[in-house]
Amino acid sequence: MADFFAPLRLRLDEDALLSNWRWLKGKGGGAACGAAVKANGYGLGSVEVMRRLLAEGCRDFFVSNWAEAMALEPLVEEGISLSVLHGVRDEDMATALSSRARPVLCSPRQIARWKAADGGPCDVMVDTGMNRLGLDWRGDVAGQAAGLTVVTLLSHLVSADEDASFSQTQLERFSLLRTSVPAARYSLANSAGICLGPTYGFDMTRPGLALYGGIPRSEAVGHIRQVVFPEAQILQRRRVPAGDTIGYNATHVATADMEIAVLNLGYADGYLRGFSGRGWMRAGDMVLPVIGRVSMDLTAVDVSTLPEVGEGDWLTVDYKLDEAGRISGLSQYELLTGLGTRFDRLWN
Ligand SMILES: *Cc1c(COP(=O)(O)O)cnc(C)c1O
């Protein structure tokens, strides 16, 4: 135990994480269920997330770049696969060639680079309509991939979180590629794609958001559990007389005498200003509204109804991702990946 504790913490629910993974696995038909652990495991801590998912049977992990891969490499043992979604730049080659992770090659130049270095097994990304990363599906993908040992051929869905016919179009394009481009495995679905049904599963799925409690589509409601519970400590409790204002730019005027608590939490921690005057904290069953502007390191909440809480007590941030997203105008992805380094991260 450290002898110093941060005044803000994330309580992280291991049971919920693992239960989410099992639900997503079940929805993928017979597909293996991997995990996107990029962006420090969506803010939870990639090493801690990967360790837990490994113990549950997850074998395939995805990060964006080689620095992220290096942090996880000690966990990559025989039979565990770690893929780097952004492939290899020249600057990555030395690292990539000596790493147990493998690149997801996503451009003809990356492929040429990997072949010239005789890099060994790799993944390949095909773009089936997103126009982001990957070989153009209309091109000669099989020709471009010839000579590579492709472990997994991937593509990524554009709008699986909506009821858009484009997912079906991408499914058809990817199914066709599957018949023409040799690979040991094929993988298309992210969290939202998994919710579209087992036809999107192919050999392996790659959920991120829903593992961490995000609700990508209505199918996940009631199945995906909240994993991240931010908590912040009260730094000061104060009485605000009617007519006084609270916080920067005096956006809140007390219409009656009130009591507020000032919390060790602010936008530098990822609790962004979209929660100003709109977010909520909890103390047991009591719901406490955020008052005025969220500042960089501090947030005020109305505790008039709770005479017993004060300096040193902890409040839980209401952080149900779908609701918090609606309130703040942020995506569920932003709500997770923005969670800063000042939180202690405590797994139950
Ligand atoms: C981030 C990412 C995922 C995970 O997506 P979620 O929407 O978070 O489930 C899967 N595949 C690729 C290529 C990604 O970049």
CSV table of C-alpha atoms and ligand atoms in Angstrom, one decimal:
chain,number,residue,atom,x,y,z
A,1,MET,CA,0.0,0.0,0.0
A,2,ALA,CA,1.3,3.4,-0.9
A,3,ASP,CA,1.4,5.9,2.0
A,4,PHE,CA,-0.1,8.5,-0.2
A,5,PHE,CA,-3.5,8.5,-1.7
A,6,ALA,CA,-4.8,10.8,-4.5
A,7,PRO,CA,-7.9,12.9,-3.7
A,8,LEU,CA,-9.6,11.3,-6.6
A,9,ARG,CA,-9.9,7.7,-7.7
A,10,LEU,CA,-11.5,5.4,-10.2
A,11,ARG,CA,-13.2,2.4,-8.6
A,12,LEU,CA,-12.9,-0.3,-11.3
A,13,ASP,CA,-15.2,-3.3,-11.2
A,14,GLU,CA,-13.4,-6.4,-12.4
A,15,ASP,CA,-16.6,-8.6,-12.3
A,16,ALA,CA,-18.3,-6.1,-14.6
A,17,LEU,CA,-15.3,-6.1,-17.0
A,18,LEU,CA,-15.2,-9.8,-17.3
A,19,SER,CA,-19.0,-10.2,-17.5
A,20,ASN,CA,-19.0,-7.7,-20.3
A,21,TRP,CA,-16.3,-9.6,-22.1
A,22,ARG,CA,-18.3,-12.9,-21.7
A,23,TRP,CA,-21.5,-11.3,-23.0
A,24,LEU,CA,-19.7,-9.9,-26.1
A,25,LYS,CA,-18.0,-13.3,-26.7
A,26,GLY,CA,-21.4,-15.0,-26.6
A,27,LYS,CA,-22.8,-12.5,-29.1
A,28,GLY,CA,-20.1,-13.2,-31.6
A,29,GLY,CA,-21.3,-16.6,-32.6
A,30,GLY,CA,-18.4,-18.9,-32.6
A,31,ALA,CA,-15.9,-16.1,-33.0
A,32,ALA,CA,-13.0,-15.6,-30.6
A,33,CYS,CA,-13.4,-12.4,-28.6
A,34,GLY,CA,-10.4,-10.1,-28.5
A,35,ALA,CA,-10.0,-6.7,-26.8
A,36,ALA,CA,-9.0,-3.3,-27.9
A,37,VAL,CA,-6.8,-2.0,-25.1
A,38,LYS,CA,-5.4,1.1,-26.9
A,39,ALA,CA,-5.4,4.5,-25.2
A,40,ASN,CA,-4.3,2.9,-22.0
A,41,GLY,CA,-7.2,0.5,-22.0
A,42,TYR,CA,-9.6,3.3,-22.7
A,43,GLY,CA,-8.4,5.1,-19.7
A,44,LEU,CA,-8.7,2.2,-17.2
A,45,GLY,CA,-5.0,1.1,-17.4
A,46,SER,CA,-4.0,-1.3,-20.2
A,47,VAL,CA,-1.8,-3.6,-18.2
A,48,GLU,CA,-4.4,-4.1,-15.5
A,49,VAL,CA,-7.2,-4.7,-18.1
A,50,MET,CA,-5.1,-7.1,-20.1
A,51,ARG,CA,-4.0,-9.1,-17.1
A,52,ARG,CA,-7.7,-9.6,-16.1
A,53,LEU,CA,-8.9,-10.5,-19.6
A,54,LEU,CA,-6.0,-12.9,-20.0
A,55,ALA,CA,-7.1,-14.8,-16.9
A,56,GLU,CA,-10.6,-15.0,-18.3
A,57,GLY,CA,-9.4,-16.5,-21.6
A,58,CYS,CA,-9.0,-13.6,-24.0
A,59,ARG,CA,-6.2,-14.2,-26.4
A,60,ASP,CA,-6.2,-11.3,-28.9
A,61,PHE,CA,-5.3,-7.7,-28.0
A,62,PHE,CA,-5.2,-4.5,-30.0
A,63,VAL,CA,-3.3,-1.3,-29.4
A,64,SER,CA,-2.6,1.7,-31.7
A,65,ASN,CA,1.1,2.2,-31.6
A,66,TRP,CA,4.4,0.6,-30.6
A,67,ALA,CA,4.8,2.5,-27.3
A,68,GLU,CA,1.5,1.0,-26.2
A,69,ALA,CA,2.6,-2.4,-27.4
A,70,MET,CA,5.9,-2.1,-25.4
A,71,ALA,CA,3.9,-1.5,-22.2
A,72,LEU,CA,2.0,-4.8,-22.7
A,73,GLU,CA,4.7,-7.0,-24.2
A,74,PRO,CA,5.7,-8.6,-20.9
A,75,LEU,CA,2.2,-10.1,-20.8
A,76,VAL,CA,2.5,-11.6,-24.3
A,77,GLU,CA,3.2,-15.3,-23.9
A,78,GLU,CA,2.9,-18.2,-26.3
A,79,GLY,CA,-0.6,-18.3,-27.8
A,80,ILE,CA,-1.3,-14.6,-26.9
A,81,SER,CA,-1.5,-12.1,-29.8
A,82,LEU,CA,-1.0,-8.4,-29.6
A,83,SER,CA,-1.6,-6.4,-32.8
A,84,VAL,CA,-0.6,-2.8,-33.5
A,85,LEU,CA,-3.4,-1.2,-35.5
A,86,HIS,CA,-1.3,1.7,-37.0
A,87,GLY,CA,1.2,-0.7,-38.6
A,88,VAL,CA,4.8,0.2,-39.0
A,89,ARG,CA,6.6,3.5,-39.9
A,90,ASP,CA,10.3,3.5,-40.7
A,91,GLU,CA,10.8,4.7,-37.2
A,92,ASP,CA,9.1,1.6,-35.7
A,93,MET,CA,10.9,-1.1,-37.6
A,94,ALA,CA,13.7,-1.8,-35.2
A,95,THR,CA,11.1,-2.1,-32.3
A,96,ALA,CA,8.6,-4.1,-34.4
A,97,LEU,CA,11.2,-6.6,-35.7
A,98,SER,CA,12.3,-7.5,-32.2
A,99,SER,CA,8.8,-7.4,-30.7
A,100,ARG,CA,6.4,-10.2,-29.9
A,101,ALA,CA,3.6,-7.9,-31.1
A,102,ARG,CA,2.9,-7.7,-34.8
A,103,PRO,CA,1.8,-4.9,-37.1
A,104,VAL,CA,-1.5,-4.5,-38.8
A,105,LEU,CA,-0.2,-3.3,-42.1
A,106,CYS,CA,-2.4,-0.7,-43.6
A,107,SER,CA,-0.8,0.8,-46.7
A,108,PRO,CA,1.1,-0.5,-49.7
A,109,ARG,CA,4.2,1.3,-48.3
A,110,GLN,CA,3.9,-0.5,-45.0
A,111,ILE,CA,3.6,-3.8,-46.8
A,112,ALA,CA,6.7,-3.0,-48.9
A,113,ARG,CA,8.6,-2.1,-45.7
A,114,TRP,CA,7.6,-5.3,-43.9
A,115,LYS,CA,8.4,-7.5,-46.9
A,116,ALA,CA,11.8,-5.9,-47.4
A,117,ALA,CA,12.7,-6.6,-43.8
A,118,ASP,CA,11.3,-10.1,-44.0
A,119,GLY,CA,9.2,-9.2,-41.0
A,120,GLY,CA,7.3,-12.4,-40.5
A,121,PRO,CA,3.7,-12.9,-39.6
A,122,CYS,CA,1.5,-9.8,-39.7
A,123,ASP,CA,-2.1,-8.6,-39.9
A,124,VAL,CA,-3.5,-6.6,-42.7
A,125,MET,CA,-6.2,-3.9,-42.6
A,126,VAL,CA,-8.6,-3.4,-45.5
A,127,ASP,CA,-10.7,-0.3,-45.8
A,128,THR,CA,-14.2,-1.2,-46.8
A,129,GLY,CA,-15.7,2.2,-46.8
A,130,MET,CA,-14.4,4.3,-43.9
A,131,ASN,CA,-11.6,5.9,-45.8
A,132,ARG,CA,-9.4,5.9,-42.8
A,133,LEU,CA,-6.7,3.2,-42.5
A,134,GLY,CA,-6.3,0.2,-44.8
A,135,LEU,CA,-5.9,-1.0,-48.3
A,136,ASP,CA,-8.7,0.1,-50.6
A,137,TRP,CA,-11.2,-2.8,-50.9
A,138,ARG,CA,-11.6,-2.0,-54.6
A,139,GLY,CA,-7.9,-2.5,-55.3
A,140,ASP,CA,-6.0,-5.8,-55.8
A,141,VAL,CA,-5.8,-6.6,-52.1
A,142,ALA,CA,-4.9,-10.2,-52.8
A,143,GLY,CA,-2.0,-9.1,-55.0
A,144,GLN,CA,-0.8,-6.6,-52.5
A,145,ALA,CA,-0.9,-9.1,-49.7
A,146,ALA,CA,0.8,-11.9,-51.7
A,147,GLY,CA,4.0,-13.0,-50.1
A,148,LEU,CA,2.9,-11.9,-46.6
A,149,THR,CA,2.0,-14.4,-43.8
A,150,VAL,CA,-1.3,-12.8,-42.9
A,151,VAL,CA,-2.5,-13.9,-39.5
A,152,THR,CA,-5.7,-11.8,-39.4
A,153,LEU,CA,-7.3,-9.8,-42.2
A,154,LEU,CA,-9.2,-6.9,-40.6
A,155,SER,CA,-11.7,-4.3,-41.6
A,156,HIS,CA,-13.5,-1.7,-39.5
A,157,LEU,CA,-17.2,-0.7,-39.5
A,158,VAL,CA,-18.2,2.9,-40.1
A,159,SER,CA,-21.6,3.2,-38.4
A,160,ALA,CA,-22.5,0.0,-36.7
A,161,ASP,CA,-23.7,2.1,-33.8
A,162,GLU,CA,-26.6,3.3,-36.0
A,163,ASP,CA,-29.2,1.4,-37.9
A,164,ALA,CA,-27.4,2.1,-41.2
A,165,SER,CA,-27.5,0.0,-44.3
A,166,PHE,CA,-23.8,0.7,-44.7
A,167,SER,CA,-22.9,-2.0,-42.2
A,168,GLN,CA,-24.5,-4.5,-44.5
A,169,THR,CA,-22.6,-3.1,-47.4
A,170,GLN,CA,-19.3,-3.4,-45.6
A,171,LEU,CA,-20.3,-6.9,-44.5
A,172,GLU,CA,-20.7,-7.9,-48.2
A,173,ARG,CA,-17.5,-6.3,-49.2
A,174,PHE,CA,-15.6,-8.0,-46.4
A,175,SER,CA,-17.2,-11.4,-47.1
A,176,LEU,CA,-16.0,-11.1,-50.7
A,177,LEU,CA,-12.5,-10.2,-49.6
A,178,ARG,CA,-12.6,-13.3,-47.4
A,179,THR,CA,-12.9,-15.5,-50.5
A,180,SER,CA,-10.0,-13.8,-52.3
A,181,VAL,CA,-7.4,-12.8,-49.7
A,182,PRO,CA,-5.8,-15.7,-47.8
A,183,ALA,CA,-5.4,-15.2,-44.1
A,184,ALA,CA,-5.6,-17.5,-41.1
A,185,ARG,CA,-8.5,-15.4,-39.6
A,186,TYR,CA,-10.9,-12.7,-40.5
A,187,SER,CA,-12.2,-9.9,-38.2
A,188,LEU,CA,-14.7,-7.1,-38.7
A,189,ALA,CA,-16.7,-6.3,-35.7
A,190,ASN,CA,-16.1,-3.7,-32.9
A,191,SER,CA,-18.5,-3.5,-29.9
A,192,ALA,CA,-21.3,-2.1,-32.0
A,193,GLY,CA,-20.7,-4.6,-34.8
A,194,ILE,CA,-21.0,-7.4,-32.3
A,195,CYS,CA,-24.5,-6.2,-31.4
A,196,LEU,CA,-25.5,-6.4,-35.1
A,197,GLY,CA,-25.4,-10.2,-34.8
A,198,PRO,CA,-23.2,-13.3,-35.3
A,199,THR,CA,-22.9,-12.8,-39.1
A,200,TYR,CA,-20.5,-9.9,-38.2
A,201,GLY,CA,-18.4,-12.1,-36.0
A,202,PHE,CA,-16.2,-14.0,-38.6
A,203,ASP,CA,-13.3,-15.6,-36.7
A,204,MET,CA,-12.6,-12.9,-34.1
A,205,THR,CA,-14.3,-9.8,-32.7
A,206,ARG,CA,-12.5,-6.7,-31.4
A,207,PRO,CA,-14.6,-4.9,-28.7
A,208,GLY,CA,-13.3,-1.9,-26.9
A,209,LEU,CA,-16.0,0.5,-25.6
A,210,ALA,CA,-18.5,-2.1,-24.4
A,211,LEU,CA,-15.9,-4.0,-22.4
A,212,TYR,CA,-15.5,-0.9,-20.4
A,213,GLY,CA,-19.2,-0.3,-19.8
A,214,GLY,CA,-20.1,1.8,-22.9
A,215,ILE,CA,-23.4,1.1,-24.5
A,216,PRO,CA,-22.9,1.0,-28.3
A,217,ARG,CA,-26.4,0.1,-29.2
A,218,SER,CA,-29.7,-0.7,-27.5
A,219,GLU,CA,-29.1,-4.4,-27.7
A,220,ALA,CA,-26.4,-4.0,-25.0
A,221,VAL,CA,-28.7,-2.3,-22.5
A,222,GLY,CA,-29.3,-4.5,-19.5
A,223,HIS,CA,-26.3,-6.7,-20.4
A,224,ILE,CA,-23.3,-4.4,-20.4
A,225,ARG,CA,-22.4,-3.3,-16.9
A,226,GLN,CA,-20.8,-0.1,-15.7
A,227,VAL,CA,-17.1,-0.7,-15.0
A,228,VAL,CA,-15.7,2.7,-14.1
A,229,PHE,CA,-16.9,4.6,-11.0
A,230,PRO,CA,-15.0,7.9,-10.5
A,231,GLU,CA,-14.9,9.2,-7.0
A,232,ALA,CA,-13.6,12.6,-5.7
A,233,GLN,CA,-12.9,13.8,-2.2
A,234,ILE,CA,-14.4,16.9,-0.7
A,235,LEU,CA,-11.8,19.6,-0.1
A,236,GLN,CA,-14.1,22.1,1.5
A,237,ARG,CA,-17.7,22.6,2.5
A,238,ARG,CA,-19.1,26.0,2.5
A,239,ARG,CA,-22.3,28.0,3.0
A,240,VAL,CA,-23.4,30.3,0.2
A,241,PRO,CA,-25.9,33.0,1.1
A,242,ALA,CA,-28.7,33.8,-1.3
A,243,GLY,CA,-27.6,36.2,-4.0
A,244,ASP,CA,-23.9,35.0,-4.1
A,245,THR,CA,-22.5,33.4,-7.2
A,246,ILE,CA,-20.5,30.2,-7.5
A,247,GLY,CA,-17.4,29.5,-9.6
A,248,TYR,CA,-15.9,31.1,-12.7
A,249,ASN,CA,-17.9,33.7,-14.6
A,250,ALA,CA,-20.6,33.6,-11.9
A,251,THR,CA,-22.8,31.3,-14.0
A,252,HIS,CA,-24.7,30.1,-10.9
A,253,VAL,CA,-26.5,32.5,-8.6
A,254,ALA,CA,-27.8,31.1,-5.3
A,255,THR,CA,-31.5,31.8,-5.2
A,256,ALA,CA,-31.6,30.8,-1.6
A,257,ASP,CA,-29.0,30.1,1.1
A,258,MET,CA,-27.3,26.8,0.2
A,259,GLU,CA,-24.5,24.5,1.1
A,260,ILE,CA,-21.9,23.4,-1.4
A,261,ALA,CA,-19.1,20.9,-1.4
A,262,VAL,CA,-16.0,21.6,-3.5
A,263,LEU,CA,-14.5,18.5,-4.9
A,264,ASN,CA,-11.0,17.5,-6.0
A,265,LEU,CA,-12.0,16.9,-9.6
A,266,GLY,CA,-11.9,19.1,-12.7
A,267,TYR,CA,-11.6,19.2,-16.5
A,268,ALA,CA,-7.9,18.4,-16.3
A,269,ASP,CA,-9.0,15.0,-15.0
A,270,GLY,CA,-11.4,14.5,-17.9
A,271,TYR,CA,-14.5,15.8,-16.1
A,272,LEU,CA,-15.0,18.3,-18.8
A,273,ARG,CA,-16.9,21.6,-18.8
A,274,GLY,CA,-19.9,20.0,-20.5
A,275,PHE,CA,-20.8,18.8,-17.0
A,276,SER,CA,-21.0,22.4,-15.7
A,277,GLY,CA,-24.4,22.9,-14.2
A,278,ARG,CA,-25.5,19.5,-15.6
A,279,GLY,CA,-23.6,16.7,-14.0
A,280,TRP,CA,-24.4,14.8,-10.9
A,281,MET,CA,-22.6,13.2,-7.9
A,282,ARG,CA,-23.9,10.6,-5.6
A,283,ALA,CA,-23.7,9.9,-1.9
A,284,GLY,CA,-25.5,6.7,-1.3
A,285,ASP,CA,-29.0,7.2,-2.7
A,286,MET,CA,-28.7,11.0,-2.7
A,287,VAL,CA,-28.2,12.8,-6.0
A,288,LEU,CA,-26.2,16.0,-5.8
A,289,PRO,CA,-26.2,18.4,-8.8
A,290,VAL,CA,-23.0,20.0,-10.1
A,291,ILE,CA,-23.3,23.8,-9.5
A,292,GLY,CA,-21.7,26.4,-11.8
A,293,ARG,CA,-18.6,25.9,-14.0
A,294,VAL,CA,-16.3,22.9,-13.7
A,295,SER,CA,-12.8,24.3,-13.2
A,296,MET,CA,-9.5,22.7,-14.1
A,297,ASP,CA,-9.1,21.0,-10.7
A,298,LEU,CA,-12.3,21.6,-8.8
A,299,THR,CA,-16.0,21.1,-9.1
A,300,ALA,CA,-18.8,22.4,-6.8
A,301,VAL,CA,-21.9,20.3,-5.9
A,302,ASP,CA,-25.0,21.2,-4.0
A,303,VAL,CA,-25.0,19.4,-0.6
A,304,SER,CA,-27.8,21.4,1.0
A,305,THR,CA,-29.8,18.2,1.5
A,306,LEU,CA,-26.9,16.4,3.1
A,307,PRO,CA,-25.8,18.0,6.3
A,308,GLU,CA,-23.5,15.1,7.3
A,309,VAL,CA,-21.0,15.2,4.4
A,310,GLY,CA,-18.0,17.4,4.7
A,311,GLU,CA,-14.3,17.8,4.2
A,312,GLY,CA,-12.5,14.5,3.5
A,313,ASP,CA,-15.7,12.6,2.5
A,314,TRP,CA,-15.9,11.0,-0.9
A,315,LEU,CA,-18.6,11.5,-3.5
A,316,THR,CA,-19.2,9.2,-6.5
A,317,VAL,CA,-19.4,10.9,-9.9
A,318,ASP,CA,-22.6,9.9,-11.8
A,319,TYR,CA,-20.8,8.3,-14.7
A,320,LYS,CA,-23.2,5.9,-16.4
A,321,LEU,CA,-21.6,6.4,-19.8
A,322,ASP,CA,-24.7,6.6,-22.0
A,323,GLU,CA,-26.4,9.1,-19.7
A,324,ALA,CA,-23.3,11.0,-18.9
A,325,GLY,CA,-22.7,11.3,-22.7
A,326,ARG,CA,-26.1,12.8,-23.3
A,327,ILE,CA,-25.7,15.3,-20.4
A,328,SER,CA,-22.2,16.4,-21.4
A,329,GLY,CA,-22.4,16.2,-25.2
A,330,LEU,CA,-19.3,14.0,-25.1
A,331,SER,CA,-19.1,10.6,-26.7
A,332,GLN,CA,-18.8,7.6,-24.4
A,333,TYR,CA,-15.3,7.1,-25.8
A,334,GLU,CA,-14.3,10.6,-24.8
A,335,LEU,CA,-15.7,10.0,-21.3
A,336,LEU,CA,-13.4,7.0,-20.8
A,337,THR,CA,-10.2,7.9,-22.6
A,338,GLY,CA,-10.2,11.4,-21.1
A,339,LEU,CA,-9.9,10.1,-17.6
A,340,GLY,CA,-6.6,11.6,-16.4
A,341,THR,CA,-3.5,10.4,-14.7
A,342,ARG,CA,-4.4,12.0,-11.3
A,343,PHE,CA,-6.9,9.3,-10.4
A,344,ASP,CA,-5.8,6.4,-8.4
A,345,ARG,CA,-7.1,3.3,-10.2
A,346,LEU,CA,-8.5,0.8,-7.7
A,347,TRP,CA,-9.8,-2.6,-8.9
A,348,ASN,CA,-12.2,-4.4,-6.6
B,1,LIG,C1,-10.8,1.0,-31.5
B,1,LIG,C2,-11.0,-0.1,-32.4
B,1,LIG,C3,-11.8,-1.2,-32.1
B,1,LIG,C4,-12.7,-1.2,-30.9
B,1,LIG,O1,-13.8,-0.4,-31.2
B,1,LIG,P1,-15.0,-0.1,-30.1
B,1,LIG,O2,-16.0,0.7,-30.9
B,1,LIG,O3,-14.4,0.6,-29.0
B,1,LIG,O4,-15.6,-1.4,-29.7
B,1,LIG,C5,-11.9,-2.2,-33.0
B,1,LIG,N1,-11.2,-2.2,-34.1
B,1,LIG,C6,-10.4,-1.2,-34.5
B,1,LIG,C7,-9.7,-1.3,-35.8
B,1,LIG,C8,-10.3,-0.1,-33.7
B,1,LIG,O5,-9.5,0.9,-34.0
